[in-house]
Coordinates of C-alpha atoms and ligand atoms in Angstrom, one line a residue:
X120 CA 3.2 -7.6 -26.1
X121 CA 5.3 -4.8 -24.8
X122 CA 2.3 -1.9 -26.5
X123 CA -0.7 -1.4 -23.4
X124 CA -3.0 1.6 -23.6
X125 CA -5.3 3.1 -21.6
X126 CA -8.7 2.0 -20.8
X127 CA -10.9 5.1 -21.7
X128 CA -15.0 4.9 -22.4
X129 CA -14.5 1.1 -23.0
X130 CA -11.8 1.5 -25.3
X131 CA -8.3 0.9 -25.6
X132 CA -6.7 4.0 -26.5
X133 CA -3.4 5.6 -26.6
X134 CA -2.7 9.3 -24.5
X135 CA -3.9 11.9 -26.8
X136 CA -0.6 13.4 -28.2
X137 CA 1.1 9.3 -28.6
X138 CA 3.4 10.0 -25.7
X139 CA 4.3 7.3 -23.8
X140 CA 6.8 6.0 -21.2
X141 CA 8.8 2.4 -20.5
X142 CA 8.4 0.0 -17.4
X143 CA 11.8 -2.3 -16.6
X144 CA 12.8 -4.4 -14.7
X145 CA 14.7 -3.3 -11.6
X146 CA 16.9 -6.7 -11.2
X147 CA 17.7 -5.8 -14.6
X148 CA 17.1 -2.3 -16.4
X149 CA 17.5 -3.8 -19.8
X150 CA 15.0 -6.0 -19.4
X151 CA 11.9 -4.3 -21.3
X152 CA 8.1 -4.8 -19.4
X153 CA 6.6 -3.0 -21.5
X154 CA 5.5 1.4 -22.7
X155 CA 2.6 2.7 -21.1
X156 CA 0.5 5.8 -22.4
X157 CA 2.2 9.2 -20.9
X158 CA -1.6 10.6 -20.8
X159 CA -2.5 14.4 -20.5
X160 CA -4.8 16.2 -18.5
X161 CA -7.4 16.1 -21.0
X162 CA -7.3 11.7 -21.0
X163 CA -8.0 11.9 -17.8
X164 CA -11.1 14.6 -17.2
X165 CA -12.3 12.2 -20.9
X166 CA -11.6 9.1 -18.5
X167 CA -13.4 11.0 -15.4
X168 CA -16.3 12.0 -17.7
X169 CA -17.2 8.6 -19.3
X170 CA -17.3 6.4 -16.0
X171 CA -19.6 8.9 -14.4
X172 CA -22.0 9.0 -18.0
X173 CA -21.7 4.8 -17.3
X174 CA -21.5 4.5 -13.3
X175 CA -25.6 5.3 -12.5
X176 CA -26.0 1.7 -14.8
X177 CA -24.1 -0.1 -13.1
X178 CA -25.5 1.4 -9.7
X179 CA -28.9 -0.8 -11.5
X180 CA -28.1 -3.9 -11.5
X181 CA -28.1 -6.0 -8.4
X182 CA -26.4 -6.4 -5.4
X183 CA -26.0 -10.2 -6.8
X184 CA -25.4 -9.3 -10.0
X185 CA -21.7 -7.0 -8.7
X186 CA -21.0 -10.3 -6.4
X187 CA -20.5 -12.5 -9.5
X188 CA -18.1 -9.9 -11.3
X189 CA -16.4 -9.6 -8.0
X190 CA -16.3 -13.3 -7.7
X191 CA -15.1 -14.6 -11.3
X192 CA -12.7 -11.8 -10.9
X193 CA -11.1 -13.6 -7.7
X194 CA -11.5 -17.3 -9.5
X195 CA -9.2 -16.0 -12.6
X196 CA -6.5 -14.1 -11.0
X197 CA -5.9 -17.8 -8.9
X198 CA -5.8 -19.1 -12.2
X199 CA -3.3 -17.0 -13.3
X200 CA -0.7 -16.9 -9.9
X201 CA 1.8 -18.4 -11.7
X202 CA 1.7 -15.7 -14.5
X203 CA 1.2 -13.0 -12.6
X204 CA 3.0 -13.6 -9.7
X205 CA 6.5 -14.1 -12.5
X206 CA 4.7 -10.2 -14.3
X207 CA 4.3 -8.7 -10.0
X208 CA 7.9 -10.4 -9.9
X209 CA 9.3 -8.3 -12.7
X210 CA 8.0 -5.7 -13.1
X211 CA 8.6 -4.2 -9.4
X212 CA 11.0 -6.6 -7.9
X213 CA 9.7 -8.5 -4.7
X214 CA 10.8 -11.7 -4.6
X215 CA 8.3 -14.6 -6.2
X216 CA 7.2 -15.9 -3.0
X217 CA 6.3 -12.5 -1.9
X218 CA 4.1 -11.7 -5.4
X219 CA 2.6 -15.2 -4.8
X220 CA 1.6 -13.9 -1.2
X221 CA 0.5 -10.6 -3.0
X222 CA -1.4 -12.5 -6.2
X223 CA -2.9 -14.5 -3.6
X224 CA -4.3 -11.6 -0.9
X225 CA -5.8 -9.9 -4.1
X226 CA -8.2 -12.4 -5.1
X227 CA -8.6 -12.7 -1.3
X228 CA -10.0 -9.5 -1.5
X229 CA -12.2 -9.4 -4.7
X230 CA -13.6 -12.2 -2.7
X231 CA -14.3 -10.5 0.4
X232 CA -15.9 -7.2 -1.6
X233 CA -18.2 -9.5 -3.3
X234 CA -19.7 -10.5 0.0
X235 CA -19.8 -7.2 0.8
X236 CA -22.0 -6.4 -1.9
X237 CA -24.9 -7.5 -0.4
X238 CA -24.2 -6.3 2.8
X239 CA -24.5 -2.6 2.8
X240 CA -27.0 -2.6 4.9
X241 CA -28.9 0.9 6.5
X242 CA -30.4 1.2 9.9
X243 CA -34.0 2.6 11.0
X244 CA -34.6 5.4 13.9
X245 CA -37.2 5.6 16.0
X246 CA -39.9 8.6 14.6
X247 CA -43.4 9.7 15.3
X248 CA -46.4 7.6 15.3
X249 CA -46.9 6.6 11.8
X250 CA -43.6 7.4 10.5
X251 CA -40.4 5.5 9.4
X252 CA -37.1 6.7 9.7
X253 CA -34.1 5.2 7.7
X254 CA -30.7 5.5 6.0
X255 CA -30.0 4.3 3.3
X256 CA -26.7 3.9 1.3
X257 CA -26.2 4.9 -2.3
X258 CA -23.5 4.7 -4.5
X259 CA -21.5 8.0 -4.7
X260 CA -20.9 7.9 -8.1
X261 CA -17.0 8.0 -9.6
X262 CA -14.5 7.0 -7.3
X263 CA -11.1 7.4 -7.8
X264 CA -8.6 5.4 -7.2
X265 CA -4.6 6.5 -7.1
X266 CA -2.4 3.8 -5.8
X267 CA 1.3 3.0 -4.8
X268 CA 3.9 0.4 -6.5
X269 CA 4.7 -1.2 -3.3
X270 CA 1.8 -3.5 -3.1
X271 CA 0.5 -2.9 -7.4
X272 CA -2.3 -5.2 -7.2
X273 CA -3.5 -6.1 -4.1
X274 CA -3.6 -2.2 -2.7
X275 CA -5.7 -1.6 -5.7
X276 CA -8.3 -4.1 -5.1
X277 CA -8.5 -3.3 -1.6
X278 CA -10.1 -0.1 -3.5
X279 CA -11.9 -1.0 -6.4
X280 CA -13.4 -4.6 -4.6
X281 CA -14.9 -2.0 -2.6
X282 CA -16.0 1.0 -4.9
X283 CA -17.4 -1.8 -7.2
X284 CA -19.1 -3.6 -4.8
X285 CA -21.0 -0.8 -4.0
X286 CA -22.0 0.6 -7.5
X287 CA -20.0 3.2 -8.2
X288 CA -17.4 4.0 -11.6
X289 CA -13.6 3.2 -10.8
X290 CA -11.4 6.0 -12.4
X291 CA -7.8 4.5 -11.8
X292 CA -4.6 5.5 -12.0
X293 CA -2.0 3.4 -10.8
X294 CA 1.6 4.5 -10.2
X295 CA 4.3 4.9 -13.6
X296 CA 6.3 1.9 -11.7
X297 CA 4.0 -0.1 -12.2
X298 CA 1.6 -0.1 -14.7
X299 CA 1.3 -3.2 -16.2
X300 CA 0.2 -5.0 -13.0
X301 CA -2.7 -2.1 -13.6
X302 CA -3.0 -3.3 -16.5
X303 CA -3.7 -6.3 -15.8
X304 CA -6.0 -6.0 -12.7
X305 CA -8.6 -4.0 -15.3
X306 CA -8.0 -6.9 -17.7
X307 CA -9.0 -9.5 -15.4
X308 CA -12.1 -7.4 -13.8
X309 CA -13.0 -7.0 -17.9
X310 CA -12.6 -10.1 -18.2
X311 CA -14.6 -11.2 -15.1
X312 CA -18.0 -8.7 -16.8
X313 CA -17.6 -6.4 -16.2
X314 CA -19.0 -3.4 -18.3
X315 CA -16.0 -1.8 -20.0
X316 CA -17.6 1.8 -19.2
X317 CA -16.8 1.1 -16.1
X318 CA -13.9 1.4 -15.2
X319 CA -11.0 3.8 -16.6
X320 CA -6.9 3.7 -17.0
X321 CA -4.8 5.4 -17.2
X322 CA -1.2 5.5 -17.0
X323 CA 0.9 8.9 -16.5
X324 CA 2.2 11.4 -14.0
X325 CA 0.7 11.8 -11.0
X326 CA 0.8 16.1 -11.4
X327 CA -0.5 15.5 -14.3
X328 CA -3.2 12.2 -14.4
X329 CA -4.0 12.2 -11.1
X330 CA -4.2 15.9 -10.6
X331 CA -6.8 16.2 -13.3
X332 CA -8.8 13.5 -11.7
X333 CA -9.1 14.8 -8.4
X334 CA -10.0 18.2 -9.2
X335 CA -12.5 16.5 -12.3
X336 CA -16.0 18.0 -10.9
X337 CA -17.5 14.0 -11.3
X338 CA -15.1 12.6 -9.5
X339 CA -16.9 12.3 -5.7
X340 CA -14.6 10.0 -3.7
X341 CA -10.8 10.1 -4.1
X342 CA -9.1 6.8 -2.2
X343 CA -4.8 7.3 -2.5
X344 CA -2.3 5.4 -1.1
X345 CA 1.3 6.8 -0.5
X346 CA 3.2 8.9 0.4
X347 CA 3.0 12.2 2.8
X348 CA 3.2 14.9 0.6
X349 CA 0.8 14.2 -2.3
X350 CA -1.4 12.7 -0.4
X351 CA -1.9 16.4 1.4
X352 CA -1.5 17.6 -2.0
X353 CA -4.7 15.6 -3.0
X354 CA -6.2 16.7 0.3
X355 CA -5.5 20.4 -1.0
X356 CA -6.9 20.5 -4.2
X357 CA -9.6 18.0 -3.3
X358 CA -11.3 20.7 -1.4
X359 CA -14.4 19.9 0.9
X360 CA -17.0 18.4 -1.9
X361 CA -15.1 15.8 -2.2
X362 CA -14.4 13.1 0.4
X363 CA -10.9 11.8 1.0
X364 CA -9.3 8.4 2.6
X365 CA -5.3 8.7 2.6
X366 CA -2.9 6.4 3.5
X367 CA 0.5 7.5 3.4
X368 CA 4.2 6.5 5.2
X369 CA 5.7 5.0 8.2
X370 CA 8.2 4.9 10.1
X371 CA 7.8 2.1 12.7
X372 CA 9.2 0.8 15.2
X373 CA 9.9 -2.7 17.2
X374 CA 10.6 -1.7 20.8
X375 CA 12.2 -5.1 22.6
X376 CA 12.2 -5.4 25.4
X377 CA 14.4 -7.0 28.9
X378 CA 12.0 -9.9 29.2
X379 CA 12.2 -10.6 25.4
X380 CA 13.0 -14.1 23.6
X381 CA 16.1 -13.4 21.3
X382 CA 15.4 -15.8 18.8
X383 CA 11.7 -14.2 18.2
X384 CA 13.3 -10.4 18.3
X385 CA 15.6 -11.8 15.6
X386 CA 13.1 -13.1 13.5
X387 CA 10.4 -10.4 14.6
X388 CA 13.0 -7.5 13.0
X389 CA 14.7 -9.0 9.8
X390 CA 10.6 -9.7 8.9
X391 CA 9.0 -7.1 9.6
X392 CA 12.6 -4.9 8.3
X393 CA 13.8 -6.5 4.9
X394 CA 10.8 -8.4 3.8
X395 CA 9.7 -6.9 0.6
X396 CA 13.4 -5.4 0.2
X397 CA 12.0 -3.0 2.9
X398 CA 9.7 -1.2 0.9
X399 CA 6.3 -1.6 2.9
X400 CA 4.7 1.3 4.4
X401 CA 4.4 -1.0 7.5
X402 CA 8.3 -1.9 7.8
X403 CA 10.1 -1.8 10.9
X404 CA 12.8 0.7 10.3
X405 CA 13.4 1.2 14.0
X406 CA 15.0 -0.8 16.5
X407 CA 14.7 0.7 20.3
X408 CA 15.8 -2.6 22.4
X409 CA 16.5 -2.4 26.6
X410 CA 19.7 -1.9 27.5
X411 CA 20.2 -5.1 28.7
X412 CA 19.9 -7.2 25.5
X413 CA 20.6 -4.5 23.2
X414 CA 24.7 -5.4 21.8
X415 CA 23.6 -9.1 22.4
X416 CA 20.6 -8.1 19.9
X417 CA 22.8 -6.3 17.8
X418 CA 24.6 -8.4 17.5
X419 CA 22.6 -11.5 16.3
X420 CA 21.0 -9.2 14.6
X421 CA 23.7 -8.0 12.0
X422 CA 24.3 -11.7 11.5
X423 CA 21.0 -12.6 10.2
X424 CA 21.2 -9.1 8.6
X425 CA 24.3 -9.8 6.7
X426 CA 22.8 -13.7 6.1
X427 CA 20.2 -12.6 3.9
X428 CA 20.9 -13.6 0.4
X429 CA 19.8 -10.7 -2.2
X430 CA 19.1 -11.5 -6.3
X431 CA 17.0 -11.3 -8.6
X432 CA 13.4 -12.5 -7.2
X433 CA 12.6 -15.0 -9.3
X434 CA 15.7 -17.1 -8.1
X435 CA 15.5 -19.9 -5.6
X436 CA 16.9 -19.4 -2.3
X437 CA 16.6 -15.4 -2.9
X438 CA 15.1 -14.0 0.1
X439 CA 15.7 -9.9 -1.0
X440 CA 15.1 -8.8 -3.7
X441 CA 16.5 -5.5 -6.2
X442 CA 14.9 -1.8 -5.1
X443 CA 12.1 -1.1 -7.5
X444 CA 13.6 1.9 -8.9
X445 CA 16.8 4.3 -9.6
X446 CA 15.0 7.1 -7.3
X447 CA 14.6 4.0 -4.6
X448 CA 18.0 3.4 -5.1
X449 CA 19.4 6.5 -4.8
X450 CA 17.5 7.4 -1.1
X451 CA 18.8 4.5 0.0
X452 CA 22.0 4.3 -0.7
X453 CA 22.2 8.2 0.1
X454 CA 20.1 7.9 4.0
X455 CA 23.2 5.1 4.2
X456 CA 25.8 7.5 4.5
X457 CA 23.4 9.4 6.9
X458 CA 24.1 6.4 9.1
X459 CA 27.5 7.3 10.3
X460 CA 27.6 11.3 9.2
X461 CA 24.9 11.3 11.8
X462 CA 26.6 9.4 15.0
X463 CA 25.5 6.1 14.2
X464 CA 27.1 3.0 14.4
X465 CA 27.0 0.6 11.0
X466 CA 27.1 -2.6 11.5
X467 CA 26.3 -4.1 8.5
X468 CA 25.2 -3.1 4.9
X469 CA 23.9 -0.5 2.6
X470 CA 26.4 -1.0 0.3
X471 CA 25.6 -1.5 -3.7
X472 CA 25.7 -4.8 -5.0
X473 CA 27.0 -6.4 -7.9
X474 CA 28.3 -10.0 -9.3
X475 CA 26.1 -12.8 -9.9
X476 CA 23.1 -11.7 -12.0
X477 CA 23.0 -8.5 -10.1
X478 CA 24.9 -6.0 -12.3
X479 CA 22.3 -4.3 -14.5
X480 CA 19.6 -4.2 -11.0
X481 CA 19.0 -1.7 -8.0
X482 CA 20.5 -4.2 -5.2
X483 CA 21.5 -3.2 -2.2
X484 CA 22.8 -5.7 1.0
X485 CA 20.3 -4.4 4.1
X486 CA 22.0 -2.5 6.4
X487 CA 21.8 -2.0 10.0
X488 CA 22.8 0.4 11.9
X489 CA 23.5 1.0 15.8
X490 CA 23.7 3.6 18.6
X491 CA 22.0 6.7 16.3
X492 CA 21.2 10.0 17.9
X493 CA 17.5 11.2 18.2
X494 CA 16.8 13.6 15.7
X495 CA 19.3 12.0 13.1
X496 CA 17.3 11.2 9.9
X497 CA 17.4 8.0 10.0
X498 CA 15.5 7.9 13.5
X499 CA 13.2 9.9 12.1
X500 CA 12.3 9.8 7.9
X501 CA 10.6 7.0 5.5
X502 CA 13.3 5.9 3.8
X503 CA 11.3 3.4 2.6
X504 CA 14.5 1.0 2.2
X505 CA 16.1 -2.1 3.8
X506 CA 17.9 -0.2 6.6
X507 CA 17.1 -0.1 10.6
X508 CA 18.6 2.2 13.0
X509 CA 18.9 0.8 16.7
X510 CA 18.5 3.1 19.7
X511 CA 19.6 2.5 23.4
X512 CA 16.4 2.3 25.5
X513 CA 16.5 2.4 29.7
X514 CA 12.8 0.8 29.9
X515 CA 9.1 1.5 28.4
X516 CA 8.9 4.5 29.4
X517 CA 11.4 5.5 26.8
X518 CA 10.7 3.5 24.3
X519 CA 7.5 5.1 24.3
X520 CA 8.9 8.5 24.1
X521 CA 11.8 7.7 20.9
X522 CA 8.8 5.8 19.3
X523 CA 6.0 9.0 20.0
X524 CA 9.1 11.3 18.6
X525 CA 8.0 11.0 15.0
X526 CA 5.8 12.1 12.7
X527 CA 4.0 9.4 11.6
X528 CA 2.3 6.7 13.0
X529 CA 1.2 3.7 11.1
X530 CA 2.7 0.6 12.5
X531 CA 4.8 -0.5 15.7
X532 CA 5.3 -3.7 17.7
X533 CA 7.0 -5.2 20.7
X534 CA 8.4 -8.3 21.8
X535 CA 7.9 -9.3 26.0
X536 CA 6.2 -11.9 27.5
X537 CA 5.3 -8.8 29.9
X538 CA 1.7 -8.2 29.4
X539 CA 1.1 -5.5 32.1
X540 CA 3.4 -4.1 29.4
X541 CA 1.4 -4.7 26.0
X542 CA -0.9 -3.2 27.4
X543 CA 0.6 0.3 28.6
X544 CA 1.9 -0.3 24.8
X545 CA -1.0 -0.7 22.9
X546 CA -2.7 1.9 24.9
X547 CA -0.3 4.6 24.7
X548 CA 1.8 3.9 21.4
X549 CA 0.8 6.5 18.7
X550 CA 0.5 4.2 15.3
X551 CA -2.9 2.4 13.8
X552 CA -1.5 -1.3 13.7
X553 CA -0.5 -2.5 17.2
X554 CA 1.2 -5.7 17.4
X555 CA 2.6 -7.6 20.0
X556 CA 5.2 -10.1 19.5
X557 CA 4.7 -10.4 15.8
X558 CA 6.6 -7.8 13.1
X559 CA 4.8 -4.4 11.8
X560 CA 4.3 -5.4 8.3
X561 CA 1.3 -8.4 7.6
X562 CA -2.3 -7.4 8.5
X563 CA -5.6 -9.0 7.8
X564 CA -7.8 -8.4 5.5
X565 CA -10.9 -8.5 7.1
X566 CA -10.2 -5.6 10.5
X567 CA -9.3 -2.3 10.2
X568 CA -6.0 -0.7 8.8
X569 CA -4.7 2.7 8.8
X570 CA -2.5 4.8 10.4
X571 CA -2.5 8.5 12.4
X572 CA -0.3 11.3 12.3
X573 CA 0.9 11.7 8.5
X574 CA 0.3 8.5 8.2
X575 CA -3.4 8.8 7.6
X576 CA -5.9 11.7 7.1
X577 CA -7.9 9.2 9.4
X578 CA -11.8 10.0 8.4
X579 CA -12.4 6.1 7.4
X580 CA -10.0 2.7 7.3
X581 CA -9.6 -0.1 4.7
X582 CA -10.5 -2.8 4.4
X583 CA -13.9 -4.9 5.6
X584 CA -14.7 -4.6 9.2
X585 CA -13.8 -1.3 8.9
X586 CA -17.0 0.2 7.8
X587 CA -15.5 0.5 4.6
X588 CA -18.8 0.4 2.9
X589 CA -19.7 3.5 4.8
X590 CA -16.8 5.6 2.6
X591 CA -18.5 3.8 -1.0
X592 CA -21.2 5.2 -0.5
X593 CA -23.8 7.9 0.0
X594 CA -25.5 7.8 3.1
X595 CA -29.1 9.5 3.1
X596 CA -31.4 10.0 6.0
X597 CA -34.8 8.6 5.0
X598 CA -37.9 10.2 7.0
X599 CA -41.4 8.1 5.5
X600 CA -44.4 8.8 6.1
X601 CA -48.1 7.8 5.0
Ligands
NAD989 P1 4.2 8.2 -4.4 O1 3.4 9.7 -3.1 O2 4.9 9.1 -4.9 O3 2.4 8.2 -5.6 C1 1.2 7.3 -4.9 C2 0.6 7.7 -6.1 O4 0.3 9.2 -6.1 C3 1.5 7.0 -8.0 O5 -0.1 6.2 -8.4 C4 1.4 8.4 -8.0 O6 1.6 9.0 -9.7 C5 0.7 9.4 -7.4 N1 0.5 11.0 -7.4 C6 1.9 11.5 -7.1 N2 2.0 12.7 -7.9 C7 0.4 12.9 -7.8 C8 -0.2 14.7 -7.9 N3 0.5 15.4 -7.4 N4 -1.7 14.0 -7.3 C9 -2.2 12.9 -7.5 N5 -1.6 11.4 -7.9 C10 -0.1 11.9 -7.5 O7 4.3 7.2 -3.7 P2 4.7 5.7 -3.9 O8 6.2 6.2 -4.6 O9 4.3 5.0 -5.4 O10 5.1 5.0 -2.9 C11 6.0 4.6 -1.6 C12 4.8 6.0 -0.4 O11 3.5 5.3 0.2 C13 5.4 5.4 1.0 O12 5.8 7.3 1.1 C14 4.5 4.1 1.3 O13 4.6 4.4 3.0 C15 3.3 5.1 1.5 N6 2.7 3.6 1.1 C16 1.8 4.0 2.2 C17 0.7 3.2 2.5 C18 -0.5 2.7 3.8 O14 -1.2 1.5 3.4 N7 -0.2 3.0 4.1 C19 0.9 1.3 1.6 C20 1.8 1.4 0.9 C21 2.2 2.3 0.5

């Protein structure tokens, strides 16, 4: 099957005007993944209204019932892990191992939020004699989940899972680059027993569909992951009456101090920078290395980077898949060109790759630049691709100063054995996720996740353990007198 539809008011439907767009394999653009509705604003508004009508019924179901649906979703995802992972690789490009991890993580998310459905708790407070004061948490109604393409099934899961667990209805708009993964997720939820009016799936452009969902009067909560400019626009459109959670870009540094073990540093940087083809919000894009080991590290990193095998993620032995789109390829090649133009020393990579089955895909070799002057685009702008900029620093003080000299504040890591300086780093680096002797990428499911500065609006963290059910519920304070 190659033709897919929206889910609106429990029915699979085409866009109102019948328009469609295509999803193609970034490793081979001749391969069509599917055709999806290029929906209009009216389609999106109908979807929100239908979910608003169905949400109270879902809110009345027991938490146990909601937990069962989410648990069963996890079970179905795991049962189909192999085929889902292959589709994910074909649609987004990441390697099969990375895709399998993502499907596992998606299932784990649903398991986690199945448990959270049973843990929505209020509190009691001291009152006058004969009085009980307590808080109750109620579902907000309609949750809008607007998501990016780089984790096209696990990011939606960590939004849709808690939203449904809390008793809300969901309007889901996946990225246009990865609509099939969005479709698969919704299909699985329905099969697991979610009433089909409780979730809507609307494909289409962000400017059209996304904005109509955000501005629809019934939308109560918006959870968005994506770029800063889009997040800012959503924040402005949503206004003060809607609750928004915006998780956005990063420009994540890895600081390597002079006492670092070089093998460890090379491993931490290459995994953080080039895993997922560098297309991770927490991906390492800057290395701030101490003068005494800078040259040795640059040499070792260049070797390790050049050895990364780039190809179709379905092939055995491939460590890095293609970029996700033509736009990604153009952007990455554009940034690579700025590397030397701005005075950096090109160490390796950054070339478009062809041959060996790569002629029809968006393949680029992972790139490393050294000696970039502060302020050069590669040192401060989000590339969102496999490009690393190295800068030489005298000490931790200078590393912190350069590390913090960007607008983003998502993840940061340090490689050192010096606990005192680790503590200094953790206290002073401007980032929401701090890693010590491990890559900037990779986070635990049940720990708070989110950035600071341009990386997040910081109102609510994502993931369980971070009061996540508060975000998806309205808190009321009740004064009970006999
Ligand atoms: P994007 O901002 O272009 O799009 C994200 C989603 O928003 C898509 O579904 C898109 O269609 C929709 N959208 C676009 N314009 C819209 C509008 N005006 N109104 C409403 N919705 C709109 O981001 P992308 O290219 O899909 O993803 C890459 C970005 O996501 C990078 O900046 C990356 O750092 C960020 N990201 C952040 C995290 C995190 O947790 N902080 C995780 C993954 C990706």
